[in-house]
mmCIF file of C-alpha atoms in Angstrom:
data_model
loop_
_atom_site.group_PDB
_atom_site.id
_atom_site.type_symbol
_atom_site.label_atom_id
_atom_site.label_comp_id
_atom_site.label_asym_id
_atom_site.label_seq_id
_atom_site.Cartn_x
_atom_site.Cartn_y
_atom_site.Cartn_z
ATOM 1 C CA ASP A 1 0.000 0.000 0.000
ATOM 2 C CA GLN A 2 1.589 3.255 -1.152
ATOM 3 C CA GLN A 3 1.318 5.680 1.755
ATOM 4 C CA VAL A 4 3.084 8.492 -0.084
ATOM 5 C CA LYS A 5 2.116 9.262 -3.649
ATOM 6 C CA GLN A 6 3.564 11.475 -6.325
ATOM 7 C CA ASN A 7 1.054 11.333 -9.119
ATOM 8 C CA SER A 8 3.060 13.273 -11.694
ATOM 9 C CA PRO A 9 5.949 11.180 -12.986
ATOM 10 C CA SER A 10 7.401 14.111 -14.909
ATOM 11 C CA LEU A 11 7.277 17.883 -15.174
ATOM 12 C CA SER A 12 8.850 20.345 -17.622
ATOM 13 C CA VAL A 13 9.322 23.997 -16.763
ATOM 14 C CA GLN A 14 10.972 26.924 -18.505
ATOM 15 C CA GLU A 15 14.070 28.362 -16.862
ATOM 16 C CA GLY A 16 13.189 31.250 -14.563
ATOM 17 C CA ARG A 17 9.632 30.056 -13.984
ATOM 18 C CA ILE A 18 8.234 28.361 -10.896
ATOM 19 C CA SER A 19 8.333 24.554 -10.534
ATOM 20 C CA ILE A 20 5.652 23.017 -8.334
ATOM 21 C CA LEU A 21 6.018 19.399 -7.327
ATOM 22 C CA ASN A 22 3.177 17.723 -5.497
ATOM 23 C CA CYS A 23 2.911 14.898 -3.012
ATOM 24 C CA ASP A 24 -0.054 13.288 -1.257
ATOM 25 C CA TYR A 25 -0.061 11.002 1.731
ATOM 26 C CA THR A 26 -2.614 8.785 3.416
ATOM 27 C CA ASN A 27 -1.346 8.369 6.974
ATOM 28 C CA SER A 28 -2.487 11.187 9.272
ATOM 29 C CA MET A 29 0.096 10.052 11.845
ATOM 30 C CA PHE A 30 3.028 11.323 9.784
ATOM 31 C CA ASP A 31 4.927 14.055 11.635
ATOM 32 C CA TYR A 32 7.882 14.779 9.361
ATOM 33 C CA PHE A 33 8.100 15.384 5.649
ATOM 34 C CA LEU A 34 11.218 15.647 3.554
ATOM 35 C CA TRP A 35 12.122 16.293 -0.057
ATOM 36 C CA TYR A 36 15.099 14.646 -1.701
ATOM 37 C CA LYS A 37 16.681 15.356 -5.045
ATOM 38 C CA LYS A 38 18.343 12.664 -7.124
ATOM 39 C CA TYR A 39 20.653 12.933 -10.108
ATOM 40 C CA PRO A 40 21.280 9.886 -12.341
ATOM 41 C CA ALA A 41 23.747 7.354 -10.896
ATOM 42 C CA GLU A 42 23.816 9.183 -7.571
ATOM 43 C CA GLY A 43 22.015 8.618 -4.297
ATOM 44 C CA PRO A 44 19.221 10.972 -3.248
ATOM 45 C CA THR A 45 20.368 14.124 -1.474
ATOM 46 C CA PHE A 46 18.364 15.845 1.223
ATOM 47 C CA LEU A 47 16.817 19.123 0.104
ATOM 48 C CA ILE A 48 14.333 20.502 2.617
ATOM 49 C CA SER A 49 12.052 19.305 5.399
ATOM 50 C CA ILE A 50 8.999 20.364 7.349
ATOM 51 C CA SER A 51 7.405 19.138 10.537
ATOM 52 C CA SER A 52 3.662 18.813 10.975
ATOM 53 C CA ILE A 53 3.516 21.767 13.359
ATOM 54 C CA LYS A 54 4.338 24.099 10.475
ATOM 55 C CA ASP A 55 2.651 24.801 7.171
ATOM 56 C CA LYS A 56 5.578 26.372 5.355
ATOM 57 C CA ASN A 57 9.350 26.164 5.355
ATOM 58 C CA GLU A 58 11.578 28.178 3.089
ATOM 59 C CA ASP A 59 15.236 27.747 2.169
ATOM 60 C CA GLY A 60 16.494 30.014 -0.582
ATOM 61 C CA ARG A 61 14.756 29.160 -3.836
ATOM 62 C CA PHE A 62 12.996 26.161 -2.265
ATOM 63 C CA THR A 63 9.771 26.327 -0.258
ATOM 64 C CA VAL A 64 7.776 23.400 1.067
ATOM 65 C CA PHE A 65 4.094 23.833 1.886
ATOM 66 C CA LEU A 66 2.139 21.419 4.053
ATOM 67 C CA ASN A 67 -1.653 21.152 4.082
ATOM 68 C CA LYS A 68 -2.459 18.665 6.819
ATOM 69 C CA SER A 69 -6.208 18.689 6.303
ATOM 70 C CA ALA A 70 -5.733 17.724 2.669
ATOM 71 C CA LYS A 71 -2.770 15.441 3.431
ATOM 72 C CA HIS A 72 -0.848 17.242 0.746
ATOM 73 C CA LEU A 73 2.540 18.818 0.470
ATOM 74 C CA SER A 74 4.236 20.650 -2.331
ATOM 75 C CA LEU A 75 7.706 21.841 -3.207
ATOM 76 C CA HIS A 76 8.074 25.170 -4.971
ATOM 77 C CA ILE A 77 11.284 26.064 -6.758
ATOM 78 C CA VAL A 78 11.560 29.648 -7.908
ATOM 79 C CA PRO A 79 13.227 30.664 -10.092
ATOM 80 C CA SER A 80 13.880 27.276 -11.680
ATOM 81 C CA GLN A 81 17.363 26.674 -13.057
ATOM 82 C CA PRO A 82 18.639 24.006 -15.492
ATOM 83 C CA GLY A 83 20.714 22.511 -12.659
ATOM 84 C CA ASP A 84 17.469 21.737 -10.842
ATOM 85 C CA SER A 85 16.703 19.071 -13.446
ATOM 86 C CA ALA A 86 16.563 15.854 -11.408
ATOM 87 C CA VAL A 87 14.140 13.386 -9.870
ATOM 88 C CA TYR A 88 12.476 14.694 -6.716
ATOM 89 C CA PHE A 89 11.189 12.346 -4.017
ATOM 90 C CA CYS A 90 8.971 13.265 -1.118
ATOM 91 C CA ALA A 91 9.205 11.190 2.043
ATOM 92 C CA ALA A 92 7.212 11.030 5.258
ATOM 93 C CA SER A 93 7.652 9.552 8.686
ATOM 94 C CA GLY A 94 6.259 9.801 12.170
ATOM 95 C CA ILE A 95 6.999 8.868 15.741
ATOM 96 C CA SER A 96 4.268 6.253 15.560
ATOM 97 C CA THR A 97 5.405 4.815 12.247
ATOM 98 C CA GLY A 98 8.807 3.721 13.393
ATOM 99 C CA ASN A 99 12.183 4.593 12.018
ATOM 100 C CA GLN A 100 11.537 4.277 8.342
ATOM 101 C CA PHE A 101 10.616 6.961 5.890
ATOM 102 C CA TYR A 102 7.952 6.204 3.302
ATOM 103 C CA PHE A 103 8.941 7.504 -0.114
ATOM 104 C CA GLY A 104 6.928 8.473 -3.145
ATOM 105 C CA THR A 105 7.801 7.202 -6.616
ATOM 106 C CA GLY A 106 9.424 10.468 -7.646
ATOM 107 C CA THR A 107 8.798 13.258 -10.141
ATOM 108 C CA SER A 108 11.342 13.895 -12.874
ATOM 109 C CA LEU A 109 11.783 17.645 -13.323
ATOM 110 C CA THR A 110 13.255 19.065 -16.501
ATOM 111 C CA VAL A 111 14.093 22.755 -16.555
ATOM 112 C CA ILE A 112 14.369 23.961 -20.121
ATOM 113 C CA PRO A 113 16.984 26.676 -20.743
ATOM 114 C CA GLY B 1 35.198 9.233 4.443
ATOM 115 C CA ALA B 2 33.186 12.277 3.589
ATOM 116 C CA GLY B 3 30.141 10.435 2.317
ATOM 117 C CA VAL B 4 28.377 7.075 2.378
ATOM 118 C CA SER B 5 30.239 4.574 0.257
ATOM 119 C CA GLN B 6 28.656 1.509 -1.288
ATOM 120 C CA SER B 7 30.265 -1.373 -3.129
ATOM 121 C CA PRO B 8 30.060 -2.752 -5.675
ATOM 122 C CA SER B 9 28.384 -0.038 -7.717
ATOM 123 C CA ASN B 10 27.060 -2.647 -10.133
ATOM 124 C CA LYS B 11 26.534 -6.358 -9.723
ATOM 125 C CA VAL B 12 25.221 -8.865 -12.236
ATOM 126 C CA THR B 13 24.520 -12.301 -10.832
ATOM 127 C CA GLU B 14 22.883 -15.495 -11.933
ATOM 128 C CA LYS B 15 19.572 -16.520 -10.451
ATOM 129 C CA GLY B 16 20.116 -18.714 -7.416
ATOM 130 C CA LYS B 17 23.483 -17.280 -6.432
ATOM 131 C CA ASP B 18 24.163 -15.373 -3.204
ATOM 132 C CA VAL B 19 25.294 -11.741 -3.211
ATOM 133 C CA GLU B 20 26.762 -9.415 -0.603
ATOM 134 C CA LEU B 21 26.368 -5.668 -0.742
ATOM 135 C CA ARG B 22 28.526 -3.433 1.376
ATOM 136 C CA CYS B 23 27.924 -0.034 2.959
ATOM 137 C CA ASP B 24 30.435 2.245 4.669
ATOM 138 C CA PRO B 25 28.484 4.992 6.452
ATOM 139 C CA ILE B 26 29.706 8.414 7.461
ATOM 140 C CA SER B 27 31.976 8.122 10.476
ATOM 141 C CA GLY B 28 30.066 8.822 13.674
ATOM 142 C CA HIS B 29 26.630 8.210 12.183
ATOM 143 C CA THR B 30 24.955 5.791 14.547
ATOM 144 C CA ALA B 31 21.862 5.152 12.427
ATOM 145 C CA LEU B 32 22.103 3.166 9.198
ATOM 146 C CA TYR B 33 19.337 2.261 6.767
ATOM 147 C CA TRP B 34 18.965 0.023 3.745
ATOM 148 C CA TYR B 35 16.414 0.850 1.070
ATOM 149 C CA ARG B 36 15.865 -0.517 -2.396
ATOM 150 C CA GLN B 37 14.332 0.985 -5.497
ATOM 151 C CA ARG B 38 12.886 -1.283 -8.140
ATOM 152 C CA LEU B 39 12.294 0.069 -11.608
ATOM 153 C CA GLY B 40 9.473 2.610 -11.680
ATOM 154 C CA GLN B 41 8.874 2.426 -7.952
ATOM 155 C CA GLY B 42 9.681 4.521 -4.913
ATOM 156 C CA LEU B 43 12.277 3.749 -2.326
ATOM 157 C CA GLU B 44 11.301 0.746 -0.237
ATOM 158 C CA PHE B 45 12.538 0.441 3.351
ATOM 159 C CA LEU B 46 14.396 -2.751 4.180
ATOM 160 C CA ILE B 47 16.118 -2.453 7.573
ATOM 161 C CA TYR B 48 17.319 0.048 10.168
ATOM 162 C CA PHE B 49 20.364 -0.226 12.428
ATOM 163 C CA GLN B 50 20.995 1.753 15.586
ATOM 164 C CA GLY B 51 24.598 1.006 16.414
ATOM 165 C CA ASN B 52 25.092 -2.676 15.683
ATOM 166 C CA SER B 53 21.527 -3.630 16.536
ATOM 167 C CA ALA B 54 18.651 -3.856 14.106
ATOM 168 C CA PRO B 55 15.504 -2.833 15.991
ATOM 169 C CA ASP B 56 13.501 -2.652 12.784
ATOM 170 C CA LYS B 57 13.794 -5.397 10.187
ATOM 171 C CA SER B 58 10.208 -5.070 9.074
ATOM 172 C CA GLY B 59 11.044 -4.266 5.473
ATOM 173 C CA LEU B 60 13.108 -7.331 4.667
ATOM 174 C CA PRO B 61 11.004 -9.036 1.978
ATOM 175 C CA SER B 62 11.867 -12.641 2.786
ATOM 176 C CA ASP B 63 14.160 -14.831 4.836
ATOM 177 C CA ARG B 64 16.570 -14.819 1.896
ATOM 178 C CA PHE B 65 17.529 -11.302 2.971
ATOM 179 C CA SER B 66 19.743 -10.606 5.964
ATOM 180 C CA ALA B 67 21.940 -7.769 7.122
ATOM 181 C CA GLU B 68 24.501 -7.115 9.776
ATOM 182 C CA ARG B 69 26.510 -4.210 11.042
ATOM 183 C CA THR B 70 29.781 -4.373 12.910
ATOM 184 C CA GLY B 71 31.852 -1.850 14.846
ATOM 185 C CA GLU B 72 28.979 0.623 14.536
ATOM 186 C CA SER B 73 30.332 1.110 11.061
ATOM 187 C CA VAL B 74 30.271 -1.170 8.023
ATOM 188 C CA SER B 75 27.055 -2.950 7.108
ATOM 189 C CA THR B 76 26.559 -5.888 4.773
ATOM 190 C CA LEU B 77 23.274 -6.812 3.119
ATOM 191 C CA THR B 78 23.201 -10.437 1.976
ATOM 192 C CA ILE B 79 20.696 -11.868 -0.458
ATOM 193 C CA GLN B 80 20.689 -15.651 -0.724
ATOM 194 C CA ARG B 81 19.421 -17.622 -3.711
ATOM 195 C CA THR B 82 18.763 -14.466 -5.697
ATOM 196 C CA GLN B 83 15.609 -14.188 -7.795
ATOM 197 C CA GLN B 84 14.877 -11.931 -10.735
ATOM 198 C CA GLU B 85 12.514 -9.828 -8.629
ATOM 199 C CA ASP B 86 15.508 -8.919 -6.443
ATOM 200 C CA SER B 87 16.850 -6.793 -9.306
ATOM 201 C CA ALA B 88 16.908 -3.222 -8.012
ATOM 202 C CA VAL B 89 19.148 -0.418 -6.852
ATOM 203 C CA TYR B 90 20.026 -1.025 -3.214
ATOM 204 C CA LEU B 91 20.653 2.201 -1.324
ATOM 205 C CA CYS B 92 22.323 2.623 2.022
ATOM 206 C CA ALA B 93 21.930 5.751 4.118
ATOM 207 C CA SER B 94 23.238 6.945 7.444
ATOM 208 C CA SER B 95 22.337 9.688 9.881
ATOM 209 C CA LEU B 96 22.936 11.015 13.335
ATOM 210 C CA SER B 97 20.323 9.792 15.774
ATOM 211 C CA GLY B 98 17.599 12.292 16.467
ATOM 212 C CA GLY B 99 18.233 14.236 13.300
ATOM 213 C CA VAL B 100 15.106 13.213 11.455
ATOM 214 C CA LEU B 101 14.498 16.649 9.961
ATOM 215 C CA ARG B 102 18.061 16.798 8.663
ATOM 216 C CA GLY B 103 17.405 13.758 6.531
ATOM 217 C CA TYR B 104 19.700 10.905 5.742
ATOM 218 C CA THR B 105 22.856 10.899 3.660
ATOM 219 C CA PHE B 106 22.531 8.289 0.945
ATOM 220 C CA GLY B 107 25.224 6.415 -0.902
ATOM 221 C CA SER B 108 25.172 6.096 -4.676
ATOM 222 C CA GLY B 109 23.690 2.630 -4.457
ATOM 223 C CA THR B 110 24.444 -0.821 -5.806
ATOM 224 C CA ARG B 111 22.600 -1.729 -8.983
ATOM 225 C CA LEU B 112 21.839 -5.441 -8.749
ATOM 226 C CA THR B 113 20.764 -7.318 -11.840
ATOM 227 C CA VAL B 114 19.730 -10.959 -11.520
ATOM 228 C CA VAL B 115 19.783 -12.808 -14.830
#
């Protein structure tokens, strides 16, 4: 059962525009949400996180929004740059769900110069 | 080392053979995780180590899979009698305990192909 879902397998955005990547989850007990970025032949790298007590966290060009009532989070990248082209995974965990993070299937972002 | 190191980076094996995958975590990281990613799927949790103990093995898919960690450092994931459905990228990650919002540091993975 996929507890974290990324329904868009791919996204293309023009350089300089905003990229919005979406993620939905089913388990209301999740407390922590993370976004990872993955380049080909490399492991995922941590990008940004948010805890369930917040609805927004910003780090430079990256902002994560959390809507707990809708069980939805999104990652905004603005302005998008060609170097942002990668696969983005969202992940969720909680005190009650143990030590593992549940990952989505990823969204492949292409930023067109 | 500076990052999480995994070896081999690629492994092709015949169905029915055993394989060992190795992970060298970041020095001082007490938590170590194994995940795998099959084609077109998300990352799937396999096992978590705290120190040399594995309090959570819930993700190991069958008794053909086992893992150990020694010296609070190197971990080995062993798959016995490999099957074609074991083909995946196996990712190791490490972290400091209590740093859940800082995320894990992942290695580059071992791509396992069972033919």
